[in-house]
């Protein structure tokens, strides 16, 4: 806001002598204007800016994959995205969820036994959500996996320590990496 002694915006600048106090409501704003100058002043500029948000505002976006629908039937998954900043961000979120759920990615189980210091170190230093590479030529495995769960079995009498990991493949995790990959070509924004 600005205030002057003349209505056309000229004269003496009286902005410092005017106080505007806003009170915000759900769909409006109340402004209380106080003139402490002791003389009449004219408001030559007064603006209130804002974006109205109504809980009733609804916009729908969706992502589909016909190949997945044919293989696994159509599955709807409504997502509450009331705090997303834009429709584009909601669409990117739908694309991300579709990429993560459109195909079945089987878990594999892996059991490690404390046969060496190297294996024991791996057992003790890994945590859930760690990304690991599994290479086994006999089984044809050479991929990255995330540890989804782990179960330890310690036998003090036999002095053995076994650890069972449930692993989820990391192959479909094509997340966008800043300065390393091109967004929306081979990678997706991750949430």
PDB file of C-alpha atoms in Angstrom:
ATOM      1  CA  UNK A   1       0.000   0.000   0.000  1.00  0.00           C
ATOM      2  CA  UNK A   2       0.967   3.647  -0.477  1.00  0.00           C
ATOM      3  CA  UNK A   3      -0.592   6.856   0.802  1.00  0.00           C
ATOM      4  CA  UNK A   4      -0.213  10.451  -0.389  1.00  0.00           C
ATOM      5  CA  UNK A   5      -1.742  13.826   0.419  1.00  0.00           C
ATOM      6  CA  UNK A   6      -3.312  14.048  -3.059  1.00  0.00           C
ATOM      7  CA  UNK A   7      -5.566  11.409  -4.647  1.00  0.00           C
ATOM      8  CA  UNK A   8      -3.600  11.330  -7.920  1.00  0.00           C
ATOM      9  CA  UNK A   9      -0.559   9.948  -6.070  1.00  0.00           C
ATOM     10  CA  UNK A  10       1.315  13.237  -5.891  1.00  0.00           C
ATOM     11  CA  UNK A  11       1.889  15.519  -2.956  1.00  0.00           C
ATOM     12  CA  UNK A  12       3.579  14.358   0.208  1.00  0.00           C
ATOM     13  CA  UNK A  13       4.237  10.621   0.699  1.00  0.00           C
ATOM     14  CA  UNK A  14       2.275   9.661   3.821  1.00  0.00           C
ATOM     15  CA  UNK A  15       2.815   5.886   3.673  1.00  0.00           C
ATOM     16  CA  UNK A  16       4.770   5.850   6.936  1.00  0.00           C
ATOM     17  CA  UNK A  17       1.787   7.422   8.722  1.00  0.00           C
ATOM     18  CA  UNK A  18      -0.627   4.695   7.657  1.00  0.00           C
ATOM     19  CA  UNK A  19      -0.892   1.223   9.146  1.00  0.00           C
ATOM     20  CA  UNK A  20      -2.799  -1.586   7.423  1.00  0.00           C
ATOM     21  CA  UNK A  21      -3.641  -4.636   9.551  1.00  0.00           C
ATOM     22  CA  UNK A  22      -4.984  -7.690   7.696  1.00  0.00           C
ATOM     23  CA  UNK A  23      -7.231 -10.398   9.141  1.00  0.00           C
ATOM     24  CA  UNK A  24      -7.361 -13.455   6.894  1.00  0.00           C
ATOM     25  CA  UNK A  25     -10.452 -15.644   6.632  1.00  0.00           C
ATOM     26  CA  UNK A  26     -11.195 -18.748   4.580  1.00  0.00           C
ATOM     27  CA  UNK A  27     -12.230 -16.888   1.420  1.00  0.00           C
ATOM     28  CA  UNK A  28     -11.657 -13.207   2.229  1.00  0.00           C
ATOM     29  CA  UNK A  29      -9.379 -10.763   4.004  1.00  0.00           C
ATOM     30  CA  UNK A  30     -10.450  -7.869   6.221  1.00  0.00           C
ATOM     31  CA  UNK A  31      -8.148  -4.809   6.191  1.00  0.00           C
ATOM     32  CA  UNK A  32      -8.159  -2.262   9.007  1.00  0.00           C
ATOM     33  CA  UNK A  33      -6.543   1.006   7.863  1.00  0.00           C
ATOM     34  CA  UNK A  34      -5.322   3.465  10.497  1.00  0.00           C
ATOM     35  CA  UNK A  35      -4.151   7.003   9.719  1.00  0.00           C
ATOM     36  CA  UNK A  36      -1.867   8.440  12.429  1.00  0.00           C
ATOM     37  CA  UNK A  37      -0.849  11.549  10.441  1.00  0.00           C
ATOM     38  CA  UNK A  38      -3.423  13.942  11.927  1.00  0.00           C
ATOM     39  CA  UNK A  39      -4.324  15.118   8.396  1.00  0.00           C
ATOM     40  CA  UNK A  40      -6.399  13.561   5.654  1.00  0.00           C
ATOM     41  CA  UNK A  41      -4.473  11.162   3.419  1.00  0.00           C
ATOM     42  CA  UNK A  42      -5.455   9.267   0.284  1.00  0.00           C
ATOM     43  CA  UNK A  43      -4.675   5.597  -0.260  1.00  0.00           C
ATOM     44  CA  UNK A  44      -3.172   5.624  -3.718  1.00  0.00           C
ATOM     45  CA  UNK A  45      -2.351   1.894  -3.809  1.00  0.00           C
ATOM     46  CA  UNK A  46      -3.836  -0.978  -1.821  1.00  0.00           C
ATOM     47  CA  UNK A  47      -3.399  -4.608  -2.886  1.00  0.00           C
ATOM     48  CA  UNK A  48      -4.181  -7.976  -1.366  1.00  0.00           C
ATOM     49  CA  UNK A  49      -2.855 -11.043  -3.138  1.00  0.00           C
ATOM     50  CA  UNK A  50      -3.573 -14.660  -2.464  1.00  0.00           C
ATOM     51  CA  UNK A  51      -4.674 -17.958  -3.940  1.00  0.00           C
ATOM     52  CA  UNK A  52      -7.991 -19.231  -2.724  1.00  0.00           C
ATOM     53  CA  UNK A  53      -7.892 -22.840  -1.670  1.00  0.00           C
ATOM     54  CA  UNK A  54     -11.128 -24.653  -1.082  1.00  0.00           C
ATOM     55  CA  UNK A  55     -11.202 -28.182   0.305  1.00  0.00           C
ATOM     56  CA  UNK A  56     -13.939 -28.856  -2.220  1.00  0.00           C
ATOM     57  CA  UNK A  57     -11.618 -28.188  -5.168  1.00  0.00           C
ATOM     58  CA  UNK A  58     -11.023 -31.535  -6.845  1.00  0.00           C
ATOM     59  CA  UNK A  59      -8.891 -32.334  -9.858  1.00  0.00           C
ATOM     60  CA  UNK A  60      -8.331 -35.837 -11.163  1.00  0.00           C
ATOM     61  CA  UNK A  61      -5.207 -37.199 -12.806  1.00  0.00           C
ATOM     62  CA  UNK A  62      -4.436 -40.791 -13.696  1.00  0.00           C
ATOM     63  CA  UNK A  63      -1.778 -43.064 -15.107  1.00  0.00           C
ATOM     64  CA  UNK A  64      -2.573 -46.328 -16.868  1.00  0.00           C
ATOM     65  CA  UNK A  65      -0.700 -49.217 -18.418  1.00  0.00           C
ATOM     66  CA  UNK A  66      -2.781 -51.416 -20.723  1.00  0.00           C
ATOM     67  CA  UNK A  67      -0.236 -54.266 -20.685  1.00  0.00           C
ATOM     68  CA  UNK A  68      -0.417 -54.431 -16.891  1.00  0.00           C
ATOM     69  CA  UNK A  69      -4.228 -54.218 -16.952  1.00  0.00           C
ATOM     70  CA  UNK A  70      -4.362 -57.163 -19.361  1.00  0.00           C
ATOM     71  CA  UNK A  71      -1.998 -59.234 -17.231  1.00  0.00           C
ATOM     72  CA  UNK A  72      -3.267 -58.348 -13.746  1.00  0.00           C
ATOM     73  CA  UNK A  73      -6.667 -56.673 -14.362  1.00  0.00           C
ATOM     74  CA  UNK A  74      -7.457 -53.045 -13.721  1.00  0.00           C
ATOM     75  CA  UNK A  75      -6.702 -51.833 -10.218  1.00  0.00           C
ATOM     76  CA  UNK A  76      -7.698 -48.411  -8.986  1.00  0.00           C
ATOM     77  CA  UNK A  77      -5.626 -46.792  -6.295  1.00  0.00           C
ATOM     78  CA  UNK A  78      -6.959 -43.430  -5.188  1.00  0.00           C
ATOM     79  CA  UNK A  79      -4.288 -41.213  -3.674  1.00  0.00           C
ATOM     80  CA  UNK A  80      -4.854 -38.318  -1.313  1.00  0.00           C
ATOM     81  CA  UNK A  81      -2.725 -35.528  -2.709  1.00  0.00           C
ATOM     82  CA  UNK A  82      -4.282 -32.498  -1.056  1.00  0.00           C
ATOM     83  CA  UNK A  83      -0.893 -30.995  -0.254  1.00  0.00           C
ATOM     84  CA  UNK A  84       0.605 -31.357  -3.737  1.00  0.00           C
ATOM     85  CA  UNK A  85       1.533 -27.985  -5.209  1.00  0.00           C
ATOM     86  CA  UNK A  86       0.271 -28.477  -8.763  1.00  0.00           C
ATOM     87  CA  UNK A  87      -1.547 -30.768 -11.163  1.00  0.00           C
ATOM     88  CA  UNK A  88       1.799 -31.515 -12.861  1.00  0.00           C
ATOM     89  CA  UNK A  89       3.242 -32.689  -9.539  1.00  0.00           C
ATOM     90  CA  UNK A  90       0.185 -34.920  -9.004  1.00  0.00           C
ATOM     91  CA  UNK A  91       0.650 -36.414 -12.481  1.00  0.00           C
ATOM     92  CA  UNK A  92       4.326 -37.108 -11.764  1.00  0.00           C
ATOM     93  CA  UNK A  93       3.319 -38.808  -8.517  1.00  0.00           C
ATOM     94  CA  UNK A  94       0.782 -40.995 -10.362  1.00  0.00           C
ATOM     95  CA  UNK A  95       3.423 -41.914 -12.947  1.00  0.00           C
ATOM     96  CA  UNK A  96       5.812 -42.864 -10.133  1.00  0.00           C
ATOM     97  CA  UNK A  97       3.240 -45.077  -8.372  1.00  0.00           C
ATOM     98  CA  UNK A  98       2.342 -46.748 -11.682  1.00  0.00           C
ATOM     99  CA  UNK A  99       6.001 -47.475 -12.456  1.00  0.00           C
ATOM    100  CA  UNK A 100       6.428 -49.058  -8.998  1.00  0.00           C
ATOM    101  CA  UNK A 101       3.258 -51.185  -9.059  1.00  0.00           C
ATOM    102  CA  UNK A 102       2.383 -52.071 -12.666  1.00  0.00           C
ATOM    103  CA  UNK A 103       4.573 -55.179 -12.760  1.00  0.00           C
ATOM    104  CA  UNK A 104       5.092 -57.964 -10.271  1.00  0.00           C
ATOM    105  CA  UNK A 105       8.617 -57.933  -8.935  1.00  0.00           C
ATOM    106  CA  UNK A 106       9.202 -61.120  -6.974  1.00  0.00           C
ATOM    107  CA  UNK A 107      11.130 -61.066  -3.753  1.00  0.00           C
ATOM    108  CA  UNK A 108      14.008 -63.463  -3.278  1.00  0.00           C
ATOM    109  CA  UNK A 109      15.306 -64.841  -0.016  1.00  0.00           C
ATOM    110  CA  UNK A 110      18.984 -65.103   0.724  1.00  0.00           C
ATOM    111  CA  UNK A 111      20.593 -66.788   3.731  1.00  0.00           C
ATOM    112  CA  UNK A 112      24.122 -65.953   4.863  1.00  0.00           C
ATOM    113  CA  UNK A 113      26.113 -68.068   7.307  1.00  0.00           C
ATOM    114  CA  UNK A 114      29.132 -66.877   9.282  1.00  0.00           C
ATOM    115  CA  UNK A 115      31.647 -69.008   7.400  1.00  0.00           C
ATOM    116  CA  UNK A 116      34.206 -66.210   7.129  1.00  0.00           C
ATOM    117  CA  UNK A 117      35.020 -62.804   8.557  1.00  0.00           C
ATOM    118  CA  UNK A 118      33.888 -61.170   5.302  1.00  0.00           C
ATOM    119  CA  UNK A 119      30.449 -62.793   5.459  1.00  0.00           C
ATOM    120  CA  UNK A 120      30.109 -62.017   9.168  1.00  0.00           C
ATOM    121  CA  UNK A 121      30.972 -58.375   8.498  1.00  0.00           C
ATOM    122  CA  UNK A 122      28.275 -58.251   5.793  1.00  0.00           C
ATOM    123  CA  UNK A 123      25.735 -59.803   8.177  1.00  0.00           C
ATOM    124  CA  UNK A 124      26.469 -57.281  10.931  1.00  0.00           C
ATOM    125  CA  UNK A 125      26.865 -54.135   8.817  1.00  0.00           C
ATOM    126  CA  UNK A 126      23.744 -54.356   6.668  1.00  0.00           C
ATOM    127  CA  UNK A 127      20.419 -52.724   7.512  1.00  0.00           C
ATOM    128  CA  UNK A 128      16.913 -52.759   6.095  1.00  0.00           C
ATOM    129  CA  UNK A 129      16.675 -50.669   2.875  1.00  0.00           C
ATOM    130  CA  UNK A 130      20.371 -51.116   2.070  1.00  0.00           C
ATOM    131  CA  UNK A 131      21.005 -51.598  -1.639  1.00  0.00           C
ATOM    132  CA  UNK A 132      23.200 -54.598  -2.407  1.00  0.00           C
ATOM    133  CA  UNK A 133      24.425 -56.364  -5.539  1.00  0.00           C
ATOM    134  CA  UNK A 134      23.857 -60.134  -5.708  1.00  0.00           C
ATOM    135  CA  UNK A 135      26.008 -62.133  -8.108  1.00  0.00           C
ATOM    136  CA  UNK A 136      25.468 -65.885  -8.434  1.00  0.00           C
ATOM    137  CA  UNK A 137      26.394 -67.499 -11.748  1.00  0.00           C
ATOM    138  CA  UNK A 138      24.727 -70.819 -10.838  1.00  0.00           C
ATOM    139  CA  UNK A 139      21.361 -69.104 -10.376  1.00  0.00           C
ATOM    140  CA  UNK A 140      21.895 -66.505 -13.097  1.00  0.00           C
ATOM    141  CA  UNK A 141      21.714 -63.581 -10.682  1.00  0.00           C
ATOM    142  CA  UNK A 142      23.600 -60.362 -11.252  1.00  0.00           C
ATOM    143  CA  UNK A 143      21.333 -57.560 -10.086  1.00  0.00           C
ATOM    144  CA  UNK A 144      20.859 -54.930  -7.434  1.00  0.00           C
ATOM    145  CA  UNK A 145      18.376 -55.515  -4.603  1.00  0.00           C
ATOM    146  CA  UNK A 146      17.043 -53.718  -1.555  1.00  0.00           C
ATOM    147  CA  UNK A 147      16.939 -55.536   1.780  1.00  0.00           C
ATOM    148  CA  UNK A 148      13.235 -55.520   2.725  1.00  0.00           C
ATOM    149  CA  UNK A 149      13.525 -57.586   5.892  1.00  0.00           C
ATOM    150  CA  UNK A 150      16.095 -59.531   7.830  1.00  0.00           C
ATOM    151  CA  UNK A 151      15.992 -62.314  10.376  1.00  0.00           C
ATOM    152  CA  UNK A 152      18.957 -63.339  12.521  1.00  0.00           C
ATOM    153  CA  UNK A 153      19.366 -66.813  13.994  1.00  0.00           C
ATOM    154  CA  UNK A 154      22.193 -67.145  16.512  1.00  0.00           C
ATOM    155  CA  UNK A 155      23.064 -70.539  18.026  1.00  0.00           C
ATOM    156  CA  UNK A 156      25.433 -70.013  20.933  1.00  0.00           C
ATOM    157  CA  UNK A 157      25.974 -73.756  21.443  1.00  0.00           C
ATOM    158  CA  UNK A 158      27.005 -74.348  17.811  1.00  0.00           C
ATOM    159  CA  UNK A 159      28.585 -70.877  17.527  1.00  0.00           C
ATOM    160  CA  UNK A 160      26.727 -70.087  14.317  1.00  0.00           C
ATOM    161  CA  UNK A 161      25.057 -66.939  13.088  1.00  0.00           C
ATOM    162  CA  UNK A 162      22.686 -67.129  10.131  1.00  0.00           C
ATOM    163  CA  UNK A 163      20.965 -64.146   8.570  1.00  0.00           C
ATOM    164  CA  UNK A 164      18.004 -64.392   6.189  1.00  0.00           C
ATOM    165  CA  UNK A 165      17.320 -61.392   3.959  1.00  0.00           C
ATOM    166  CA  UNK A 166      14.153 -60.853   1.923  1.00  0.00           C
ATOM    167  CA  UNK A 167      15.297 -58.905  -1.126  1.00  0.00           C
ATOM    168  CA  UNK A 168      13.292 -56.777  -3.561  1.00  0.00           C
ATOM    169  CA  UNK A 169      14.770 -56.086  -6.971  1.00  0.00           C
ATOM    170  CA  UNK A 170      16.058 -52.558  -7.511  1.00  0.00           C
ATOM    171  CA  UNK A 171      15.880 -52.754 -11.314  1.00  0.00           C
ATOM    172  CA  UNK A 172      12.594 -50.822 -11.694  1.00  0.00           C
ATOM    173  CA  UNK A 173      13.886 -48.080  -9.409  1.00  0.00           C
ATOM    174  CA  UNK A 174      14.737 -45.714 -12.235  1.00  0.00           C
ATOM    175  CA  UNK A 175      14.837 -42.578 -10.114  1.00  0.00           C
ATOM    176  CA  UNK A 176      15.981 -39.271 -11.438  1.00  0.00           C
ATOM    177  CA  UNK A 177      19.453 -38.350 -10.189  1.00  0.00           C
ATOM    178  CA  UNK A 178      20.326 -34.667 -10.351  1.00  0.00           C
ATOM    179  CA  UNK A 179      22.969 -33.978 -13.024  1.00  0.00           C
ATOM    180  CA  UNK A 180      23.275 -37.694 -13.908  1.00  0.00           C
ATOM    181  CA  UNK A 181      20.066 -38.637 -15.710  1.00  0.00           C
ATOM    182  CA  UNK A 182      17.435 -37.027 -17.882  1.00  0.00           C
ATOM    183  CA  UNK A 183      14.047 -36.630 -16.190  1.00  0.00           C
ATOM    184  CA  UNK A 184      11.045 -38.213 -17.958  1.00  0.00           C
ATOM    185  CA  UNK A 185      13.134 -39.960 -20.621  1.00  0.00           C
ATOM    186  CA  UNK A 186      14.626 -42.921 -18.815  1.00  0.00           C
ATOM    187  CA  UNK A 187      13.886 -41.898 -15.247  1.00  0.00           C
ATOM    188  CA  UNK A 188      10.990 -40.726 -13.076  1.00  0.00           C
ATOM    189  CA  UNK A 189      10.703 -38.256 -10.236  1.00  0.00           C
ATOM    190  CA  UNK A 190      10.658 -40.274  -7.005  1.00  0.00           C
ATOM    191  CA  UNK A 191       8.507 -39.697  -3.937  1.00  0.00           C
TER     192      UNK A 191
END
